[in-house]
Amino acid sequence: MKLFFAVILSSFVFSILNAVTKVSISGNDLMQFSLKEFEVKAGEEVELEFKNAGSLPKIAMGHNLVILKEGVSAIAFGGKAMQAGANATNALPDSVKGDVLAFTKLLGPGETEVVKFTAPKKPGIHQFVCTFPGHYAMMRGVMVVK
Ligand SMILES: [Cu+2]
């Protein structure tokens, strides 16, 4: 009987430890994210699937998804990335990654990437943005940590 409870308890603990929030977002040829807002639980693992659902060539319409640290504005960060030399092949210069919580690479048409990260322990709002040159004006959203 004790063993039975131990098994139940350990599988329960295991499922808590493995709680993963899955989020799917895509970007398209109209410079739009499919989601403007998503929610995660503080401290929980997040599996973010990002897809470039467009068909235009990557050099003209590549997309990435960059989640920023709390308090960093997507607009300001987009400008900063441009000044740091963001371009159509390297949209997220290393020198600005200090402001970043998680990011995907720049994806071409039909490409998908899954990134895993741990949600911040502190509830709050994190803006996200595509840093392909010029896209930050339209491709923005927020991740709410609850
Ligand atoms: Cu984009």
Coordinates of N, CA, C and O and ligand atoms in Angstrom, one line a residue:
M1 N 0.8 -1.2 0.0 CA 0.0 0.0 0.0 C 0.9 1.3 0.0 O 0.6 2.2 -0.7
K2 N 1.9 1.2 0.8 CA 2.8 2.4 0.9 C 3.4 2.6 -0.5 O 3.6 3.7 -1.0
L3 N 3.8 1.5 -1.1 CA 4.4 1.6 -2.4 C 3.5 2.2 -3.4 O 3.8 3.1 -4.2
F4 N 2.2 1.8 -3.3 CA 1.2 2.3 -4.2 C 1.1 3.8 -4.1 O 1.1 4.5 -5.1
F5 N 1.1 4.3 -2.9 CA 1.0 5.8 -2.7 C 2.3 6.5 -3.2 O 2.2 7.6 -3.7
A6 N 3.4 5.8 -3.0 CA 4.6 6.4 -3.4 C 4.7 6.6 -4.9 O 5.1 7.6 -5.5
V7 N 4.1 5.6 -5.6 CA 4.1 5.6 -7.1 C 3.1 6.7 -7.5 O 3.5 7.5 -8.4
I8 N 2.0 6.8 -6.9 CA 1.0 7.9 -7.2 C 1.6 9.2 -7.0 O 1.6 10.1 -7.8
L9 N 2.2 9.4 -5.8 CA 2.8 10.7 -5.4 C 3.9 11.1 -6.4 O 4.0 12.2 -6.9
S10 N 4.8 10.1 -6.7 CA 5.9 10.5 -7.6 C 5.5 10.8 -9.0 O 6.0 11.7 -9.6
S11 N 4.4 10.1 -9.5 CA 3.9 10.5 -10.8 C 3.3 11.8 -10.8 O 3.3 12.6 -11.8
F12 N 2.7 12.2 -9.7 CA 2.0 13.5 -9.5 C 3.1 14.6 -9.5 O 3.0 15.6 -10.2
V13 N 4.2 14.4 -8.7 CA 5.3 15.3 -8.7 C 5.9 15.4 -10.0 O 6.2 16.5 -10.5
F14 N 6.1 14.3 -10.7 CA 6.7 14.3 -12.0 C 5.9 15.1 -13.0 O 6.4 15.9 -13.8
S15 N 4.5 15.0 -12.9 CA 3.7 15.8 -13.9 C 3.8 17.3 -13.5 O 3.7 18.1 -14.4
I16 N 3.9 17.6 -12.3 CA 4.1 19.1 -11.9 C 5.4 19.6 -12.5 O 5.5 20.6 -13.1
L17 N 6.4 18.8 -12.3 CA 7.8 19.3 -12.7 C 7.8 19.4 -14.2 O 8.6 20.1 -14.8
N18 N 7.0 18.7 -14.9 CA 7.0 18.7 -16.4 C 5.9 19.5 -17.0 O 5.7 19.4 -18.2
A19 N 5.3 20.3 -16.2 CA 4.3 21.2 -16.8 C 4.9 22.1 -17.8 O 5.9 22.8 -17.6
V20 N 4.4 22.0 -19.0 CA 4.9 22.8 -20.1 C 3.8 23.6 -20.8 O 2.7 23.1 -21.1
T21 N 4.0 24.9 -21.0 CA 3.0 25.7 -21.7 C 3.4 25.7 -23.2 O 4.6 26.1 -23.5
K22 N 2.5 25.3 -24.0 CA 2.9 25.3 -25.5 C 2.1 26.4 -26.2 O 0.9 26.6 -25.9
V23 N 2.9 27.1 -26.9 CA 2.3 28.3 -27.7 C 2.7 28.2 -29.1 O 3.9 27.9 -29.4
S24 N 1.8 28.4 -30.0 CA 2.1 28.4 -31.5 C 1.8 29.8 -32.1 O 0.6 30.3 -31.9
I25 N 2.7 30.4 -32.7 CA 2.5 31.7 -33.4 C 3.1 31.6 -34.8 O 4.1 30.9 -35.0
S26 N 2.5 32.3 -35.7 CA 3.0 32.4 -37.0 C 3.1 33.8 -37.4 O 2.5 34.7 -36.9
G27 N 4.0 34.1 -38.4 CA 4.1 35.4 -39.0 C 3.8 35.2 -40.5 O 4.0 34.2 -41.1
N28 N 3.2 36.3 -41.2 CA 2.9 36.1 -42.6 C 3.5 37.2 -43.5 O 4.2 38.1 -43.0
D29 N 3.1 37.2 -44.7 CA 3.7 38.1 -45.7 C 3.1 39.5 -45.5 O 3.6 40.5 -46.2
L30 N 2.1 39.7 -44.7 CA 1.5 41.0 -44.4 C 2.1 41.6 -43.2 O 1.6 42.6 -42.6
M31 N 3.2 41.0 -42.7 CA 3.9 41.5 -41.5 C 3.0 41.4 -40.3 O 2.8 42.4 -39.6
Q32 N 2.3 40.3 -40.1 CA 1.4 40.2 -39.0 C 1.7 38.9 -38.2 O 1.9 37.8 -38.8
F33 N 1.8 39.0 -36.9 CA 1.8 37.8 -36.1 C 0.4 37.3 -35.9 O -0.5 38.1 -35.8
S34 N 0.3 36.0 -35.8 CA -1.1 35.4 -35.7 C -1.6 35.6 -34.3 O -2.8 35.5 -34.0
L35 N -0.8 35.9 -33.3 CA -1.2 36.2 -31.9 C -0.5 37.5 -31.5 O 0.7 37.8 -31.7
K36 N -1.3 38.4 -30.8 CA -0.8 39.6 -30.3 C -0.5 39.5 -28.8 O 0.2 40.3 -28.2
E37 N -1.0 38.4 -28.2 CA -0.8 38.3 -26.8 C -0.9 36.8 -26.4 O -1.8 36.1 -27.0
F38 N -0.1 36.3 -25.5 CA -0.2 35.0 -25.0 C 0.2 35.0 -23.5 O 0.9 35.9 -23.1
E39 N -0.3 34.0 -22.8 CA -0.1 34.0 -21.4 C 0.8 32.7 -21.0 O 0.6 31.7 -21.5
V40 N 1.7 32.9 -20.0 CA 2.4 31.8 -19.5 C 2.4 31.9 -18.0 O 2.1 33.0 -17.4
K41 N 2.7 30.8 -17.3 CA 2.7 30.8 -15.9 C 4.1 31.1 -15.4 O 5.1 30.5 -15.9
A42 N 4.3 31.9 -14.4 CA 5.6 32.2 -13.8 C 6.4 31.0 -13.5 O 5.9 30.1 -12.9
G43 N 7.6 31.0 -13.9 CA 8.5 29.9 -13.6 C 8.3 28.6 -14.4 O 9.1 27.6 -14.2
E44 N 7.3 28.6 -15.2 CA 7.0 27.3 -16.0 C 7.8 27.2 -17.3 O 8.1 28.2 -17.9
E45 N 8.0 26.0 -17.7 CA 8.7 25.8 -19.0 C 7.7 26.2 -20.1 O 6.5 25.9 -20.1
V46 N 8.3 26.8 -21.1 CA 7.5 27.2 -22.3 C 8.1 26.6 -23.5 O 9.3 26.6 -23.7
E47 N 7.2 26.1 -24.4 CA 7.6 25.6 -25.7 C 6.9 26.5 -26.7 O 5.7 26.4 -26.9
L48 N 7.7 27.3 -27.3 CA 7.1 28.2 -28.3 C 7.4 27.8 -29.7 O 8.6 27.6 -30.1
E49 N 6.4 27.5 -30.5 CA 6.5 27.1 -31.9 C 6.3 28.3 -32.7 O 5.2 28.9 -32.7
F50 N 7.2 28.7 -33.5 CA 7.1 29.9 -34.4 C 7.2 29.5 -35.8 O 8.2 28.8 -36.2
K51 N 6.3 29.9 -36.7 CA 6.3 29.5 -38.1 C 6.2 30.7 -39.0 O 5.4 31.6 -38.7
N52 N 7.0 30.7 -40.0 CA 6.8 31.7 -41.1 C 5.9 31.1 -42.1 O 6.2 30.3 -42.8
A53 N 4.6 31.6 -42.0 CA 3.6 31.0 -42.8 C 3.5 31.7 -44.2 O 2.6 31.4 -45.0
G54 N 4.4 32.6 -44.5 CA 4.3 33.3 -45.8 C 5.0 32.6 -46.9 O 5.4 31.4 -46.7
S55 N 5.0 33.2 -48.1 CA 5.7 32.5 -49.2 C 6.7 33.4 -49.9 O 7.4 33.0 -50.8
L56 N 6.9 34.7 -49.5 CA 7.9 35.5 -50.0 C 9.3 35.1 -49.6 O 9.4 34.5 -48.5
P57 N 10.3 35.4 -50.4 CA 11.6 34.9 -50.1 C 12.1 35.5 -48.7 O 11.7 36.6 -48.3
K58 N 12.9 34.8 -48.0 CA 13.4 35.1 -46.7 C 14.1 36.5 -46.7 O 14.0 37.3 -45.8
I59 N 14.8 36.8 -47.8 CA 15.6 38.0 -47.9 C 14.7 39.2 -48.0 O 15.1 40.3 -47.6
A60 N 13.4 39.0 -48.4 CA 12.5 40.1 -48.5 C 11.5 40.1 -47.3 O 11.0 41.2 -46.9
M61 N 11.2 39.0 -46.8 CA 10.1 38.9 -45.8 C 10.4 37.8 -44.7 O 9.6 36.9 -44.4
G62 N 11.6 37.8 -44.2 CA 12.0 36.8 -43.1 C 11.3 37.3 -41.8 O 11.0 38.5 -41.7
H63 N 11.1 36.4 -40.9 CA 10.5 36.7 -39.6 C 11.3 36.0 -38.5 O 11.7 34.8 -38.7
N64 N 11.4 36.7 -37.4 CA 11.8 36.0 -36.2 C 10.9 36.4 -35.1 O 10.0 37.3 -35.3
L65 N 11.0 35.8 -33.9 CA 10.2 36.2 -32.8 C 11.1 36.4 -31.6 O 11.8 35.4 -31.2
V66 N 11.2 37.6 -31.1 CA 12.2 37.9 -30.1 C 11.4 38.4 -28.9 O 10.7 39.4 -28.9
I67 N 11.5 37.7 -27.7 CA 10.8 38.1 -26.5 C 11.8 38.9 -25.7 O 12.9 38.4 -25.4
L68 N 11.3 40.0 -25.2 CA 12.2 41.0 -24.6 C 12.1 40.9 -23.0 O 11.1 40.4 -22.5
K69 N 13.1 41.3 -22.4 CA 13.1 41.3 -20.9 C 12.1 42.4 -20.5 O 11.7 43.3 -21.2
E70 N 11.6 42.2 -19.2 CA 10.6 43.1 -18.7 C 11.0 44.6 -18.8 O 12.2 44.9 -18.5
G71 N 10.1 45.4 -19.3 CA 10.4 46.8 -19.3 C 11.1 47.3 -20.6 O 11.3 48.5 -20.8
V72 N 11.5 46.4 -21.5 CA 12.1 46.8 -22.8 C 11.0 46.9 -23.8 O 10.2 46.0 -24.0
S73 N 10.9 48.1 -24.4 CA 9.8 48.4 -25.4 C 10.2 47.8 -26.7 O 11.4 47.9 -27.2
A74 N 9.3 47.2 -27.4 CA 9.5 46.5 -28.7 C 9.9 47.6 -29.7 O 10.8 47.3 -30.6
I75 N 9.3 48.7 -29.7 CA 9.6 49.8 -30.7 C 11.0 50.3 -30.4 O 11.8 50.4 -31.4
A76 N 11.3 50.6 -29.2 CA 12.7 51.0 -28.9 C 13.7 50.0 -29.2 O 14.8 50.3 -29.8
F77 N 13.4 48.7 -28.9 CA 14.3 47.7 -29.2 C 14.5 47.5 -30.7 O 15.6 47.2 -31.2
G78 N 13.4 47.6 -31.5 CA 13.5 47.4 -32.9 C 14.5 48.5 -33.5 O 15.3 48.2 -34.4
G79 N 14.4 49.7 -33.0 CA 15.2 50.8 -33.5 C 16.7 50.5 -33.1 O 17.6 50.7 -33.9
K80 N 16.9 50.0 -31.8 CA 18.2 49.8 -31.3 C 18.9 48.7 -32.2 O 20.1 48.7 -32.5
A81 N 18.1 47.6 -32.6 CA 18.6 46.5 -33.4 C 19.1 47.1 -34.7 O 20.1 46.7 -35.3
M82 N 18.3 48.0 -35.3 CA 18.6 48.6 -36.6 C 19.9 49.3 -36.5 O 20.8 49.2 -37.3
Q83 N 20.0 50.1 -35.4 CA 21.3 50.9 -35.2 C 22.5 50.0 -35.0 O 23.6 50.4 -35.4
A84 N 22.2 48.8 -34.4 CA 23.3 47.9 -34.2 C 23.6 47.1 -35.5 O 24.5 46.2 -35.4
G85 N 22.9 47.4 -36.5 CA 23.3 46.8 -37.8 C 22.4 45.6 -38.3 O 22.8 44.8 -39.1
A86 N 21.2 45.5 -37.7 CA 20.3 44.4 -38.1 C 20.0 44.5 -39.6 O 19.8 45.6 -40.1
N87 N 20.1 43.4 -40.2 CA 19.8 43.4 -41.7 C 19.0 42.1 -42.0 O 18.7 41.3 -41.1
A88 N 18.8 41.9 -43.3 CA 17.9 40.8 -43.8 C 18.5 39.4 -43.6 O 17.8 38.4 -43.7
T89 N 19.8 39.3 -43.3 CA 20.3 38.0 -43.0 C 20.7 37.8 -41.6 O 20.7 36.7 -41.0
N90 N 21.0 38.9 -40.9 CA 21.3 38.9 -39.4 C 20.4 39.9 -38.7 O 20.8 41.1 -38.5
A91 N 19.2 39.5 -38.4 CA 18.2 40.5 -37.9 C 18.3 40.8 -36.4 O 17.8 41.7 -35.9
L92 N 19.1 40.0 -35.8 CA 19.3 40.2 -34.3 C 20.8 40.2 -33.9 O 21.4 39.2 -33.6
P93 N 21.4 41.4 -34.0 CA 22.8 41.5 -33.7 C 23.1 41.0 -32.3 O 22.3 41.3 -31.4
D94 N 24.3 40.4 -32.1 CA 24.7 39.9 -30.8 C 24.7 41.0 -29.8 O 24.4 40.8 -28.6
S95 N 25.1 42.2 -30.2 CA 25.2 43.3 -29.2 C 24.0 43.7 -28.5 O 24.0 44.4 -27.5
V96 N 22.8 43.3 -29.1 CA 21.5 43.7 -28.4 C 20.9 42.6 -27.7 O 19.8 42.7 -27.1
K97 N 21.5 41.4 -27.7 CA 20.9 40.2 -27.0 C 20.8 40.3 -25.5 O 20.0 39.5 -24.9
G98 N 21.4 41.3 -24.9 CA 21.3 41.5 -23.5 C 19.9 41.9 -23.1 O 19.5 41.7 -21.9
D99 N 19.1 42.4 -24.0 CA 17.7 42.8 -23.7 C 16.7 41.7 -24.0 O 15.5 41.9 -23.8
V100 N 17.2 40.5 -24.4 CA 16.4 39.5 -24.9 C 16.2 38.3 -23.9 O 17.2 37.8 -23.3
L101 N 15.0 37.9 -23.8 CA 14.6 36.7 -22.9 C 14.7 35.4 -23.7 O 15.3 34.4 -23.2
A102 N 14.2 35.4 -24.9 CA 14.2 34.2 -25.8 C 14.0 34.7 -27.2 O 13.4 35.7 -27.4
F103 N 14.6 33.9 -28.1 CA 14.4 34.3 -29.5 C 14.5 33.1 -30.5 O 15.1 32.1 -30.1
T104 N 13.8 33.3 -31.6 CA 14.0 32.3 -32.7 C 15.0 32.8 -33.7 O 15.2 34.0 -33.7
K105 N 15.5 32.0 -34.6 CA 16.3 32.5 -35.6 C 15.3 33.1 -36.7 O 14.1 33.0 -36.6
L106 N 16.0 33.7 -37.7 CA 15.2 34.3 -38.7 C 14.7 33.2 -39.7 O 15.5 32.4 -40.2
L107 N 13.4 33.1 -39.9 CA 12.9 32.0 -40.6 C 12.4 32.5 -42.0 O 11.8 33.5 -42.2
G108 N 12.6 31.6 -43.0 CA 12.1 31.9 -44.4 C 10.8 31.2 -44.5 O 10.2 30.6 -43.6
P109 N 10.2 31.4 -45.7 CA 8.8 30.8 -45.9 C 8.7 29.3 -45.6 O 9.5 28.6 -46.1
G110 N 7.6 29.0 -44.9 CA 7.4 27.6 -44.6 C 8.2 27.0 -43.4 O 8.0 25.9 -43.0
E111 N 9.2 27.8 -42.9 CA 10.1 27.3 -41.9 C 9.4 27.4 -40.5 O 8.7 28.4 -40.2
T112 N 9.8 26.5 -39.6 CA 9.2 26.5 -38.3 C 10.4 26.2 -37.3 O 11.3 25.5 -37.6
E113 N 10.4 26.9 -36.2 CA 11.4 26.6 -35.1 C 10.6 26.5 -33.8 O 9.7 27.3 -33.5
V114 N 11.1 25.6 -33.0 CA 10.5 25.5 -31.6 C 11.6 25.9 -30.7 O 12.7 25.4 -30.7
V115 N 11.3 26.9 -29.8 CA 12.3 27.3 -28.8 C 11.7 27.0 -27.4 O 10.5 27.1 -27.2
K116 N 12.6 26.6 -26.5 CA 12.1 26.3 -25.2 C 12.8 27.2 -24.2 O 14.0 27.5 -24.4
F117 N 12.1 27.7 -23.3 CA 12.7 28.6 -22.3 C 11.8 28.5 -21.0 O 10.7 28.0 -21.0
T118 N 12.4 29.0 -19.9 CA 11.7 29.1 -18.7 C 11.1 30.4 -18.5 O 11.8 31.5 -18.6
A119 N 9.8 30.5 -18.2 CA 9.1 31.8 -18.0 C 9.7 32.4 -16.8 O 10.1 31.8 -15.8
P120 N 9.8 33.8 -16.8 CA 10.3 34.5 -15.6 C 9.5 34.1 -14.4 O 8.3 33.8 -14.5
K121 N 10.2 34.1 -13.2 CA 9.5 33.8 -12.0 C 8.6 34.9 -11.5 O 7.7 34.7 -10.7
K122 N 8.9 36.1 -12.0 CA 8.1 37.3 -11.6 C 7.0 37.6 -12.6 O 7.2 37.7 -13.8
P123 N 5.7 37.7 -12.1 CA 4.7 38.0 -13.0 C 4.9 39.4 -13.7 O 5.5 40.3 -13.0
G124 N 4.5 39.6 -14.9 CA 4.7 40.9 -15.5 C 4.4 40.7 -17.0 O 3.9 39.7 -17.5
I125 N 4.8 41.8 -17.7 CA 4.5 41.8 -19.2 C 5.8 42.0 -19.9 O 6.7 42.8 -19.6
H126 N 5.9 41.1 -20.9 CA 7.1 41.1 -21.8 C 6.7 41.3 -23.2 O 5.9 40.6 -23.7
Q127 N 7.2 42.4 -23.9 CA 6.9 42.6 -25.3 C 7.7 41.6 -26.2 O 8.8 41.2 -25.8
F128 N 7.1 41.3 -27.3 CA 7.8 40.5 -28.3 C 7.7 41.2 -29.6 O 6.8 42.0 -29.9
V129 N 8.7 40.9 -30.5 CA 8.9 41.7 -31.7 C 9.6 40.9 -32.8 O 10.3 39.9 -32.5
C130 N 9.3 41.2 -34.1 CA 10.2 40.7 -35.2 C 11.2 41.7 -35.5 O 10.8 42.9 -35.7
T131 N 12.5 41.4 -35.5 CA 13.5 42.4 -35.8 C 14.0 42.4 -37.2 O 15.0 43.0 -37.5
F132 N 13.3 41.7 -38.1 CA 13.7 41.9 -39.5 C 13.5 43.4 -39.8 O 12.5 44.0 -39.4
P133 N 14.5 44.0 -40.5 CA 14.5 45.4 -40.7 C 13.1 46.0 -41.1 O 12.5 45.5 -42.1
G134 N 12.6 46.9 -40.3 CA 11.3 47.6 -40.6 C 10.1 46.9 -40.0 O 9.0 47.5 -39.9
H135 N 10.2 45.6 -39.6 CA 9.0 44.9 -39.2 C 8.5 45.3 -37.8 O 7.4 45.0 -37.5
Y136 N 9.4 45.8 -37.0 CA 9.0 46.1 -35.6 C 7.9 47.1 -35.5 O 7.2 47.2 -34.5
A137 N 7.7 47.9 -36.6 CA 6.5 48.8 -36.5 C 5.2 48.1 -36.5 O 4.2 48.6 -35.9
M138 N 5.1 46.9 -37.1 CA 3.9 46.2 -37.1 C 3.9 44.9 -36.3 O 2.9 44.5 -35.8
M139 N 5.0 44.2 -36.3 CA 5.1 42.9 -35.7 C 5.5 42.9 -34.3 O 6.7 42.8 -33.9
R140 N 4.5 43.2 -33.5 CA 4.7 43.3 -32.0 C 3.6 42.6 -31.2 O 2.5 42.4 -31.8
G141 N 3.9 42.2 -30.0 CA 2.9 41.6 -29.2 C 3.4 41.5 -27.7 O 4.5 42.0 -27.4
V142 N 2.6 40.9 -26.9 CA 3.0 40.8 -25.5 C 2.9 39.4 -24.9 O 1.9 38.7 -25.3
M143 N 3.8 39.0 -24.1 CA 3.7 37.8 -23.3 C 3.4 38.2 -21.9 O 4.1 38.9 -21.3
V144 N 2.3 37.7 -21.4 CA 1.9 38.0 -20.0 C 2.3 36.9 -19.1 O 1.9 35.7 -19.4
V145 N 3.1 37.2 -18.1 CA 3.5 36.2 -17.1 C 2.6 36.3 -15.9 O 2.5 37.4 -15.3
K146 N 1.9 35.2 -15.7 CA 0.9 35.3 -14.5 C 1.4 34.5 -13.3 O 2.0 33.5 -13.5
Ligands
CU1 CU 9.0 40.0 -39.6

